[in-house]
Coordinates of C-alpha atoms and ligand atoms in Angstrom, one line a residue:
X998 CA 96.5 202.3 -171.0
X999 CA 93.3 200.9 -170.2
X1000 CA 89.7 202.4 -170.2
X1001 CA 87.4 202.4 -167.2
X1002 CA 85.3 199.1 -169.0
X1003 CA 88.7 197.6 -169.6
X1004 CA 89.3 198.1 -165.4
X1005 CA 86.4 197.0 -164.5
X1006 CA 86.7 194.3 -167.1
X1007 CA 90.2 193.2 -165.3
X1008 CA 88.8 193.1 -162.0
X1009 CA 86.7 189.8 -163.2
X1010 CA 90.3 187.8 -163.7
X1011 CA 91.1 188.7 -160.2
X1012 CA 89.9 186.0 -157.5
X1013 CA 90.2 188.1 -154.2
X1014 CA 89.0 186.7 -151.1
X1015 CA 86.8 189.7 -149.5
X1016 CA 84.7 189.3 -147.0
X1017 CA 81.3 192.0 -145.6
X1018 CA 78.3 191.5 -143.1
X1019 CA 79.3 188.0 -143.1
X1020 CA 79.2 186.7 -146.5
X1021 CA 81.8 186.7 -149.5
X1022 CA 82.0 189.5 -152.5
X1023 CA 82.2 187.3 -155.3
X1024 CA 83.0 189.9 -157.9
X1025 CA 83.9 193.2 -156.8
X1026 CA 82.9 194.9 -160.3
X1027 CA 79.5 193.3 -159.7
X1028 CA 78.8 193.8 -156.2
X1029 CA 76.3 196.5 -155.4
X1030 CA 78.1 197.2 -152.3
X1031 CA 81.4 197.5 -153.6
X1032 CA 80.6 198.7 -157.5
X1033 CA 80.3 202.1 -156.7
X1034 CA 84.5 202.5 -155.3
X1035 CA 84.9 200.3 -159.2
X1036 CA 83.2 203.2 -160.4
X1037 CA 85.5 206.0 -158.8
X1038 CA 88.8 204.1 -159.2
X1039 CA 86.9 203.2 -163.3
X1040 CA 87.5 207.3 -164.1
X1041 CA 91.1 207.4 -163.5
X1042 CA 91.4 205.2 -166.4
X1043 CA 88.4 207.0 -168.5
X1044 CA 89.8 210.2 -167.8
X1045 CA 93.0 209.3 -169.8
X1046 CA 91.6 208.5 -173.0
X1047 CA 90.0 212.0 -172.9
X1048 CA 91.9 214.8 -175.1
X1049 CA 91.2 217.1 -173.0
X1050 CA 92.9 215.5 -169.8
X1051 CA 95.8 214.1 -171.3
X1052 CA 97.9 216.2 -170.2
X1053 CA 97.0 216.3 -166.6
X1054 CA 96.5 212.2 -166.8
X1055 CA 99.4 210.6 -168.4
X1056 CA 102.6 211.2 -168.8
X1057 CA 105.6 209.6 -170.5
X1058 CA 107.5 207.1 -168.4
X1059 CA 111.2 208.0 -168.0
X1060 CA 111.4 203.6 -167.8
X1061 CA 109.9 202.4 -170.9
X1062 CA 109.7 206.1 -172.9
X1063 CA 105.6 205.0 -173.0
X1064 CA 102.8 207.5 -172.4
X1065 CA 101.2 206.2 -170.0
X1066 CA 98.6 206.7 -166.7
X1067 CA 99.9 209.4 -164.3
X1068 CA 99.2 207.7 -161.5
X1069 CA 101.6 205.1 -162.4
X1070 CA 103.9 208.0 -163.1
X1071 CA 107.5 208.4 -161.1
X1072 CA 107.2 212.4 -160.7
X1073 CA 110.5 213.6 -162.8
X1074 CA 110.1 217.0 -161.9
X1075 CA 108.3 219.6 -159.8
X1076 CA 105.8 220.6 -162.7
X1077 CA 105.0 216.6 -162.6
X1078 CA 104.2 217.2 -159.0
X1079 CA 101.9 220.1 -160.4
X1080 CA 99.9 217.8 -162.7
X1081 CA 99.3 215.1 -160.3
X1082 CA 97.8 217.4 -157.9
X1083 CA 95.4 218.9 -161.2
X1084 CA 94.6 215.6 -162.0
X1085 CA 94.0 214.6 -158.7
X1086 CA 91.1 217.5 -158.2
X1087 CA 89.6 216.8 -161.8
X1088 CA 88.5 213.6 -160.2
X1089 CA 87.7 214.5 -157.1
X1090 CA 85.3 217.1 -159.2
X1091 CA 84.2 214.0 -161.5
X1092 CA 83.3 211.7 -158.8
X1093 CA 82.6 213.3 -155.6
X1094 CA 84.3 210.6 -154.1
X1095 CA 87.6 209.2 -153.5
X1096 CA 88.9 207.3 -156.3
X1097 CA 91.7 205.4 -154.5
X1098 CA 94.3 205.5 -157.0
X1099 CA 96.8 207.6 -155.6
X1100 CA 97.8 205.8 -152.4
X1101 CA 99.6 203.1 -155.1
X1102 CA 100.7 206.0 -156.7
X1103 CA 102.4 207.3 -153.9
X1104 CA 103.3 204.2 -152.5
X1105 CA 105.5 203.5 -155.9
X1106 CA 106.9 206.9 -155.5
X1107 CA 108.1 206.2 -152.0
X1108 CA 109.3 203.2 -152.3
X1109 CA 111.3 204.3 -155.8
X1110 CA 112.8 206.8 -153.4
X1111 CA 113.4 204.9 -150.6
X1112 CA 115.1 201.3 -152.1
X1113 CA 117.5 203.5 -153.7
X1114 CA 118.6 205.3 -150.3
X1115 CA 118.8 201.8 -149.0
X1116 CA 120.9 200.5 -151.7
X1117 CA 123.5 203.1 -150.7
X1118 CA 124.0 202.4 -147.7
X1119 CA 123.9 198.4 -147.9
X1120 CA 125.0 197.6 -151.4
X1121 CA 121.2 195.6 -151.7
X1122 CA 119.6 195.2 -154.8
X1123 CA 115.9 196.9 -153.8
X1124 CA 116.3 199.9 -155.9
X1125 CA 116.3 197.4 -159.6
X1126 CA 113.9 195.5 -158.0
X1127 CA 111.5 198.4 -157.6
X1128 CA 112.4 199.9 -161.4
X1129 CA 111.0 196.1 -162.9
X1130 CA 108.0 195.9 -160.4
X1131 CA 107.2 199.8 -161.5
X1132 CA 107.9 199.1 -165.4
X1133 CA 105.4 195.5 -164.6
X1134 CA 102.6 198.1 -163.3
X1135 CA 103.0 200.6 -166.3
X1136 CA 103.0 197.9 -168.8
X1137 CA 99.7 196.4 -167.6
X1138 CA 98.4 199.7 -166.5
X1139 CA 97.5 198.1 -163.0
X1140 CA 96.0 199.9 -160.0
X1141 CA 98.5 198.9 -156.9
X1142 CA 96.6 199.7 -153.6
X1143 CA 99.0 200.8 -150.5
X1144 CA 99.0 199.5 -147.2
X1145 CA 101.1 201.3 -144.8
X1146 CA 98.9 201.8 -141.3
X1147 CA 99.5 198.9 -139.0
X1148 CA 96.9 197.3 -136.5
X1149 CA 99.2 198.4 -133.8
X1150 CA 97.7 196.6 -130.8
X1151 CA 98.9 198.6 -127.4
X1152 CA 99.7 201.7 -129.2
X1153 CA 102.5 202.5 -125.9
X1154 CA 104.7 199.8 -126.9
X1155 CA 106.4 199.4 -130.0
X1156 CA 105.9 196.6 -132.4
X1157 CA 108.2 193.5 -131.1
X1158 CA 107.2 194.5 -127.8
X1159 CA 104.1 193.8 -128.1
X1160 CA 101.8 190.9 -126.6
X1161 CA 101.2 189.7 -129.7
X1162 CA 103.8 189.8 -131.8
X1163 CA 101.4 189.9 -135.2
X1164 CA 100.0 193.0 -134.4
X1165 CA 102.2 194.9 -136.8
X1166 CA 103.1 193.2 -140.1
X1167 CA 106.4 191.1 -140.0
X1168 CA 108.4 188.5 -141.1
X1169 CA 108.0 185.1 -140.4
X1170 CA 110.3 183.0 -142.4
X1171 CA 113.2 184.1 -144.7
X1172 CA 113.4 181.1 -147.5
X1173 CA 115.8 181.1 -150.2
X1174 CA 113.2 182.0 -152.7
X1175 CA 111.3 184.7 -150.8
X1176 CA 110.1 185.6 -147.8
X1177 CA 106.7 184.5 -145.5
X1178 CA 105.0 187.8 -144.2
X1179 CA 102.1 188.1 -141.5
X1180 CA 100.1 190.5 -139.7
X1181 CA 97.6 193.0 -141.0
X1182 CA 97.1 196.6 -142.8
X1183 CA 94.0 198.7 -141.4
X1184 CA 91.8 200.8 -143.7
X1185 CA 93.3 200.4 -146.6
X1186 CA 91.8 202.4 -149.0
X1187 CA 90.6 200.7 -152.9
X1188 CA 92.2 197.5 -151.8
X1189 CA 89.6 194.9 -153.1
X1190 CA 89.6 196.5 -156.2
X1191 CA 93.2 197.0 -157.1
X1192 CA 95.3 194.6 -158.9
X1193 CA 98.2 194.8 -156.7
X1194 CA 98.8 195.8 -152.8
X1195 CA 102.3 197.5 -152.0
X1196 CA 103.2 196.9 -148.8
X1197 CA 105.3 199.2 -146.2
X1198 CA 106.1 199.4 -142.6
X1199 CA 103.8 202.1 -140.4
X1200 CA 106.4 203.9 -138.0
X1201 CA 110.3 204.4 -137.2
X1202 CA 111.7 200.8 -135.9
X1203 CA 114.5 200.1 -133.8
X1204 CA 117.0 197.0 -133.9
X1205 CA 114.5 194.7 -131.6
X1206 CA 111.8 195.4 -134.7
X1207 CA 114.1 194.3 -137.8
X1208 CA 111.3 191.9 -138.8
X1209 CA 108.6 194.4 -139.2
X1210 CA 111.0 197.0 -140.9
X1211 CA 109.4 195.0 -144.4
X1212 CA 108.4 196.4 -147.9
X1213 CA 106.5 194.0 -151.1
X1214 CA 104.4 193.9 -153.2
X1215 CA 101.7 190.7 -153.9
X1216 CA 98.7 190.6 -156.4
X1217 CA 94.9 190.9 -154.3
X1218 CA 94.5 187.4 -154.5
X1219 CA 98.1 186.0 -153.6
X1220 CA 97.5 182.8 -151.5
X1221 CA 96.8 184.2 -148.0
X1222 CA 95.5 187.3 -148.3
X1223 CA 91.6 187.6 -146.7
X1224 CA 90.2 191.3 -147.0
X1225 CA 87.0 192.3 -144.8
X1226 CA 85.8 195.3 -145.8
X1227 CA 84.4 198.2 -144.1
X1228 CA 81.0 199.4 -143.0
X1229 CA 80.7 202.9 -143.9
X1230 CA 77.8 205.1 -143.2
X1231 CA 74.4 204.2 -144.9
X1232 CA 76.2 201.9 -147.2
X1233 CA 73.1 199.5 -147.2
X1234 CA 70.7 202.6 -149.0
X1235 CA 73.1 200.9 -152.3
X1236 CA 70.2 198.2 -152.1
X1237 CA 67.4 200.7 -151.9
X1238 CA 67.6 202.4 -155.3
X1239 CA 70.0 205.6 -156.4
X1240 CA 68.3 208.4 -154.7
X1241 CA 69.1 208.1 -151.5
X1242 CA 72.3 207.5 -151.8
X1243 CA 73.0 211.1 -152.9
X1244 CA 75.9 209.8 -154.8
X1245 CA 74.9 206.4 -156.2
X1246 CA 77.4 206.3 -158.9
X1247 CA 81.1 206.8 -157.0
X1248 CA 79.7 206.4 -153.2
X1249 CA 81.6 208.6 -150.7
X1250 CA 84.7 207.2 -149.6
X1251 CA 87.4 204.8 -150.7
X1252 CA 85.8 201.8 -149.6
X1253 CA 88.2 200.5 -147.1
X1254 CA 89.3 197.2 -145.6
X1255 CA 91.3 195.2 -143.3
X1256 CA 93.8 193.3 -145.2
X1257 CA 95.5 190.3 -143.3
X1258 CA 97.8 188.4 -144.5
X1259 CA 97.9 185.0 -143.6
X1260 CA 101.6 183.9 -144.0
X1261 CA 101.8 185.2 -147.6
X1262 CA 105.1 183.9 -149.6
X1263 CA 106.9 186.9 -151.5
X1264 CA 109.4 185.9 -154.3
X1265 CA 112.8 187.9 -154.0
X1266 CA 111.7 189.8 -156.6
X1267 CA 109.0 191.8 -155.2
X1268 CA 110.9 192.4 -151.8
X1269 CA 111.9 196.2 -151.2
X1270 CA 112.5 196.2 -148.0
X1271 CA 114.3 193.6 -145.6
X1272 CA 115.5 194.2 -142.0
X1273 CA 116.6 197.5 -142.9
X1274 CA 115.0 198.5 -139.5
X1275 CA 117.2 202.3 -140.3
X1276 CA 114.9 202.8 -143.2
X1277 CA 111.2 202.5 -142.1
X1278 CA 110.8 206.0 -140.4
X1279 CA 111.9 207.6 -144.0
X1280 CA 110.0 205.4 -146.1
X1281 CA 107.0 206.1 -144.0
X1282 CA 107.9 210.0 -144.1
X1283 CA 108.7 210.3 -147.9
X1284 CA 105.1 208.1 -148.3
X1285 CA 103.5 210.4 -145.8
X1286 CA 104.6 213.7 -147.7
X1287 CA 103.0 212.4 -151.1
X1288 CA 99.7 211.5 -149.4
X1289 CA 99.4 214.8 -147.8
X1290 CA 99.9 216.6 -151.0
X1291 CA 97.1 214.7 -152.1
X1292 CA 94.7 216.1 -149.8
X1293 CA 94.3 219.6 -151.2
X1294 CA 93.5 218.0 -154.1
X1295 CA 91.3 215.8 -153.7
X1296 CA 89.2 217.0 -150.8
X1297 CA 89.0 220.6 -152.7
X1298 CA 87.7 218.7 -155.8
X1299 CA 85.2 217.0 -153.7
X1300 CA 84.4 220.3 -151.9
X1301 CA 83.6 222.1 -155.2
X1302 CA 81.1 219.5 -155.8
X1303 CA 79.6 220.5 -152.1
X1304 CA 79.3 224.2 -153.0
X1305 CA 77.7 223.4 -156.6
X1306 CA 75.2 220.9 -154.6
X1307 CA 74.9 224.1 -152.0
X1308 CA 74.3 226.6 -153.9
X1309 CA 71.8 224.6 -155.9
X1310 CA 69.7 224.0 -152.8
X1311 CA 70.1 227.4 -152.0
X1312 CA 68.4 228.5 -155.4
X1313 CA 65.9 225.4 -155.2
X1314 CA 64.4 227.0 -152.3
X1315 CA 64.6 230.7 -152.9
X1316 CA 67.6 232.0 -150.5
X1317 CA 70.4 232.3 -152.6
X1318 CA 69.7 236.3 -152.9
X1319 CA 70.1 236.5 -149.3
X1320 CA 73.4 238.1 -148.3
X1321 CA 74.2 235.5 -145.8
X1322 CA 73.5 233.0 -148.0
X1323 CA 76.1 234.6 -150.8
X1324 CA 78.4 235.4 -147.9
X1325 CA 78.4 231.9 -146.6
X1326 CA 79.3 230.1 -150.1
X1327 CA 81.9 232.6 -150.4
X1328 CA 83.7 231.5 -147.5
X1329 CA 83.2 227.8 -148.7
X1330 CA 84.6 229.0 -151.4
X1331 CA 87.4 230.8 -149.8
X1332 CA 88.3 227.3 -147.6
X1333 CA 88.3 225.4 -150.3
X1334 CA 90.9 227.6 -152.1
X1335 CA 93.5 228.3 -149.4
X1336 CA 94.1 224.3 -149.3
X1337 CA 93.8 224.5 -152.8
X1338 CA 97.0 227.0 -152.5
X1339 CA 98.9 224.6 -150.0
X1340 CA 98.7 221.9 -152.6
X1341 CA 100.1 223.9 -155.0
X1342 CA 102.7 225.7 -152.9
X1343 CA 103.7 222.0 -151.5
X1344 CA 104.1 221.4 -154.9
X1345 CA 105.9 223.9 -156.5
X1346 CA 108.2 224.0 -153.5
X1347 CA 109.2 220.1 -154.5
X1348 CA 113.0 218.7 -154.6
X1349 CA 115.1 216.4 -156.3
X1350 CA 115.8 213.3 -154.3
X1351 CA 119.1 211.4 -155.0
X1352 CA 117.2 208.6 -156.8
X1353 CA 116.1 211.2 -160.0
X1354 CA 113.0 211.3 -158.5
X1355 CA 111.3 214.4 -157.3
X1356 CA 108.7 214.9 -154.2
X1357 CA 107.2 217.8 -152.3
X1358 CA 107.8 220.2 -149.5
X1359 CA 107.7 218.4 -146.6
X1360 CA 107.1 221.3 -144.2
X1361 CA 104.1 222.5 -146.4
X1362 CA 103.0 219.3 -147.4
X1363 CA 101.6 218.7 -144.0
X1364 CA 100.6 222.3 -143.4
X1365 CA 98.2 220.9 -146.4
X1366 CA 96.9 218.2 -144.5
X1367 CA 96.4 219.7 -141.2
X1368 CA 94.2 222.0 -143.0
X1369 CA 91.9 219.4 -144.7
X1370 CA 91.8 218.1 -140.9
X1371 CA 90.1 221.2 -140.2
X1372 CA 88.1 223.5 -143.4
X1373 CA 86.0 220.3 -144.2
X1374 CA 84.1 220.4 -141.5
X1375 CA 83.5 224.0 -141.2
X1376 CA 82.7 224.1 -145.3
X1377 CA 80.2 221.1 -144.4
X1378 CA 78.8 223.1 -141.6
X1379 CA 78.1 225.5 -143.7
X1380 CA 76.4 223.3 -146.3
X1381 CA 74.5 221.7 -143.5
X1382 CA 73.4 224.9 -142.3
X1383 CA 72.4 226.8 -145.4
X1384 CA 70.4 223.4 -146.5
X1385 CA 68.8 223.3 -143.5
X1386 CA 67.5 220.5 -141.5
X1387 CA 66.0 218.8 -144.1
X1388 CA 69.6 217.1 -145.2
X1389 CA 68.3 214.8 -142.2
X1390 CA 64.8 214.3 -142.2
X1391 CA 64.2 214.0 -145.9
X1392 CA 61.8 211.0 -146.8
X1393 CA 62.7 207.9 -148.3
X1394 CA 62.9 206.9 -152.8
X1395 CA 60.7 204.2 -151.8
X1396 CA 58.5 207.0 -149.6
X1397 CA 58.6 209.0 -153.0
X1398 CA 57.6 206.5 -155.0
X1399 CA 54.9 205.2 -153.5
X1400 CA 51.7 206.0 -155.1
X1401 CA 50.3 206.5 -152.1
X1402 CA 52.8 209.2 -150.6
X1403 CA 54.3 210.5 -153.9
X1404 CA 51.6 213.3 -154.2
X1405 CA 51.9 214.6 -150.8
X1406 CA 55.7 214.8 -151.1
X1407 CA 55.9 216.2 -154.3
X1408 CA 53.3 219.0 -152.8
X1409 CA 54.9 219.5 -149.5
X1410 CA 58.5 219.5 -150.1
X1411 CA 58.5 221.7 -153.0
X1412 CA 60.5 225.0 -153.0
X1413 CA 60.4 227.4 -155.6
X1414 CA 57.8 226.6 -158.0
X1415 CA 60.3 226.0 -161.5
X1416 CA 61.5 223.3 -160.0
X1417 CA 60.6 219.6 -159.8
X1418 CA 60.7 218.3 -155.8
X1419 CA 62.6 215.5 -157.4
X1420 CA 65.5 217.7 -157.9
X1421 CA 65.7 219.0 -154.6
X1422 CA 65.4 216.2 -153.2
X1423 CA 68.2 214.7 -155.5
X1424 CA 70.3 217.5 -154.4
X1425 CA 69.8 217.4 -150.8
X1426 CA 70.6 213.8 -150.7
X1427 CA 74.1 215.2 -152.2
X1428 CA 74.4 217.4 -149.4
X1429 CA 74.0 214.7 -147.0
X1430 CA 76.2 212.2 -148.8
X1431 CA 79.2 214.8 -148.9
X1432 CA 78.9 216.7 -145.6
X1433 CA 77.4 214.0 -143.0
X1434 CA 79.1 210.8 -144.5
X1435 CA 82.4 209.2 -144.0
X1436 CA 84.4 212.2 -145.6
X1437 CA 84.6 213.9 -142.7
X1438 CA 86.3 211.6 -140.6
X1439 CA 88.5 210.4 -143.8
X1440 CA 89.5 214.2 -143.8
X1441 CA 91.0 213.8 -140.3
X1442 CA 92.9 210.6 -140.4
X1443 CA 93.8 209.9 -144.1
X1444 CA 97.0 210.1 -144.6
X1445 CA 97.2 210.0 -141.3
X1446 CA 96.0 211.8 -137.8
X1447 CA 96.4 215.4 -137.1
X1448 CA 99.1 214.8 -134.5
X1449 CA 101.0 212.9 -137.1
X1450 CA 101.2 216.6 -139.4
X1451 CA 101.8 218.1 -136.0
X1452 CA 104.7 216.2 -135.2
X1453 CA 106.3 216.9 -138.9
X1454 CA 105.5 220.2 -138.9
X1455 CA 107.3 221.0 -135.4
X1456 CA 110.3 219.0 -137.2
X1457 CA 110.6 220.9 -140.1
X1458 CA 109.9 224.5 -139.4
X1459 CA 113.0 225.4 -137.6
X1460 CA 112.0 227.3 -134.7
X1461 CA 115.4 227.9 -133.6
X1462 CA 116.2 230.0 -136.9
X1463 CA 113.4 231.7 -135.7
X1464 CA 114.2 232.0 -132.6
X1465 CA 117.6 233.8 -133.5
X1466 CA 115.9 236.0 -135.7
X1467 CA 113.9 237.0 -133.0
X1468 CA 116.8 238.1 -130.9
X1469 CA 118.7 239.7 -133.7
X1470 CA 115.6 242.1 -134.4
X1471 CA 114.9 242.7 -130.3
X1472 CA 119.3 243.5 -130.3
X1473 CA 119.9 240.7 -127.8
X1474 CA 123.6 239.6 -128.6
X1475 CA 123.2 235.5 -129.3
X1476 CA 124.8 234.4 -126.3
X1477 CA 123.6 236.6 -123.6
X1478 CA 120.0 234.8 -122.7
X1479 CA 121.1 231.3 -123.5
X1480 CA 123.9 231.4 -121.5
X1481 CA 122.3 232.7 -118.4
X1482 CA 119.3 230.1 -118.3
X1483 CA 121.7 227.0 -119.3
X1484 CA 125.4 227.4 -118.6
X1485 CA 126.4 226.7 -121.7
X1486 CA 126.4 229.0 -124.9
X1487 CA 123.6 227.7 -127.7
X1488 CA 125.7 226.5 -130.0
X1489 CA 127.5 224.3 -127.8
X1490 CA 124.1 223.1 -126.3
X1491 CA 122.3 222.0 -130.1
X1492 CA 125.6 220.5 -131.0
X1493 CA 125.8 218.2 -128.0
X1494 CA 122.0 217.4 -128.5
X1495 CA 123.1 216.3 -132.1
Ligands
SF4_1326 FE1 93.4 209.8 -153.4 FE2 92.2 211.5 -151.8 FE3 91.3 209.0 -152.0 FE4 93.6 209.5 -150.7 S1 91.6 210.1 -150.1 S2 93.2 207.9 -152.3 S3 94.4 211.2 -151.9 S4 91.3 210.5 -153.6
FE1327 FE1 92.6 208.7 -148.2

């Protein structure tokens, strides 16, 4: 297993080509822009070496028999499930940020579950393929990023209907070594610092769309591959000094990026998925159920940062007595928790899949995500509110350290007297960075939209089990209603609709 040095250390091999505000990154480890996501992803890899993690942050591959980093772990059972989602809020505790490991993590996962469903049906060979590329990643302890979400173009038509046929990533040319892909991935979370990107298909396909039903992996700087990366808010305050950033070490977000690729070749080996047009809805559901599990996790452990930073400022400027003020950071608090509890419950709730491995709830998996879609923005309204308007009108570090101005701030935007206007303003910026900046918005469409978790949930809650229940307790005999509003009794209706 690497440490975070080693990581950062690997990056340098790497010769990505990643471009932002119309120049090229060089070395993402070295970057200031893009050094602080190194930074986030860099702790997965600390964390490992710590005794005190190690149980929560490796595992022993049931491939190789090696102990290795969890989030190159294939989860073996439901308490595996468990410890990815501790591990997962450890960091989000440790950084603050999003440390962009676990979309690879998934990805691997989902694909492992996937290729072997496949394999059933066709007699393919995706499943092996998957085991070696898996045992590859363990071995060299890499970070894989995950590129599922699509360009998608006219989002009313599907992806070989479309004017441009690119707009989604396909196939181009099937050779007897490989394959040629093209299109391009959308936010693609810790892609220009991960070793690896594991490609998959965005949405259900029919038999028109058998070229863009397509699953690989390539290293960050196959031949082809161009990454632009993101703006995300006040990224440029990464030049001005640390203060301002409020989180100067890990940034916010992931640090995402459009990753095209530009007629890519992918050897045989490294193909998962191939025209199996059947397959892309569940590969994109099995992913879609590990991500959202995620999200309890990793937002909660960012969120306990929030409240620490909240309280803080509360205390820093003398309100923290005040009932509201205790009530208000106990409903943080209590937000916080009940996604925590989803997570878990998701979790806990997990199954075997045919292929040995195990994955969540679906049902409650989502419920988890539609959640984070939601508390985050009421706990960062509260922060917001209990800081006060200050989280937006605080001076500048260079404003502060200016002889001219530094007396006059240290003066006037003191709170209590014990302590230093440095701190609070340290704090505040904290505030800012966690409850104005890109995490809210990540909140609502990572892992994808809120009418995506909508749609699953309707899918999997069985409302007609409910529905009969219903009757049963009100005495209606089963057939009674249904047959007078459709004809037919309900039985007969769902099995026709089957
Ligand atoms: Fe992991 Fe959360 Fe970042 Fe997704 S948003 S990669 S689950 S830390
Ligand atoms: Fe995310």
């Amino acid at each position: 297993m690497m440490t975070g040095k080693e990581y950062i250390e690997s990056l340098r091999k790497y010769r990505p080509k990643i471009y932002f505000m119309g120049r090229r990154i060089e070395s993402v480890a070295d970057d200031p822009i893009t050094a602080p996501h190194v930074n986030a992803a860099a702790m997965t890899y600390e964390l490992a070496h710590d005794p005190r993690y190690e149980d929560v942050m490796t595992a022993v591959s049931h491939l190789t028999g090696e102990r290795i980093n969890r989030f190159n772990h294939i989860h073996q059972s439901t308490e595996d499930l468990v410890k990815k989602v501790r591990m997962i809020r450890v960091l989000g505790q440790k950084t603050g940020s999003c440390f962009q490991r676990c979309v690879g993590c998934d990805a691997m996962n989902a694909i492992y579950i996937t290729s072997y469903n496949i394999d059933r049906k066709y007699g393919t060979e995706y499943h092996e393929r998957v085991r070696q590329y898996i045992k590859y990643v363990q071995k060299n302890d890499l970070m894989p990023a995950g590129a599922m979400t699509d360009v998608k173009g006219d989002r009313s038509k599907r992806p070989s209907q479309q004017a441009d046929k690119d707009l989604y990533v396909r196939i181009v040319e099937k050779r007897e070594d490989g394959i040629v892909v093209r299109g391009a991935k959308a936010h693609i979370t810790g892609a220009v610092n991960s070793h690896e990107i594991i490609v998959m298909p965005t949405r259900a396909l029919e038999a028109d769309d058998k070229d863009y039903a397509v699953s690989f992996a390539v290293p960050v700087d196959a031949e082809g591959v161009k990454m632009i990366f993101g703006r995300q808010t006040n990224d440029l305050r990464r030049l001005d000094g640390d203060m301002d950033c409020g989180n100067a070490k890990y940034a916010t977000v992931g640090g995402e990026a459009l990753v095209i690729f530009d007629d890519v070749f992918v050897p045989w080996e490294r193909v998962f998925m191939c025209g199996e047009y059947d397959f892309a809805g569940e590969l994109v559901e099995v992913f879609a159920t590990f991500h959202r599990q995620n999200y309890g996790a990793c937002k909660v452990g960012v969120a306990d940062v929030l409240i620490g930073a909240t309280a803080n400022v509360a205390e820093m400027q003398g309100i923290a007595r005040a009932s509201h003020v205790v009530d208000k950071i106990t409903e943080m608090i209590h937000l916080a928790e009940t996604c925590w509890c989803c997570t878990l419950a998701c979790s806990y709730e997990g199954f075997r899949t045919p292929s040995g491995a195990y994955m969540p709830n679906q049902l409650l998996a989502n419920v988890t995500k539609l959640n984070i879609t939601r508390f985050p923005y009421e706990w960062s309204r509260i922060a917001q509110d209990i800081t006060g308007g200050i989280v937006i009108t605080l001076p500048s570090e260079k404003d502060y350290r200016n002889p001219e101005t530094r007396d006059l701030i240290e003066k006037y935007l003191k709170g209590v007297a014990e302590t230093p206007t440095e701190q609070r303003m340290r704090m505040i910026r904290l505030v800012e960075n966690l409850s104005i900046g890109a995490e809210l918005p990540e909140s609502m469409h990572g892992a994808g939209s809120p009418q995506a978790q909508k749609i699953m949930i309707a899918r999997r809650s069985n409302l007609e089990m409910k529905k009969e229940m219903a009757r049963i307790i009100a005495g209606i005999k089963e057939d009674e209603h249904f047959r007078k509003i459709r004809g037919v009794t309900e039985r007969e209706f769902f099995s026709k609709l089957k």
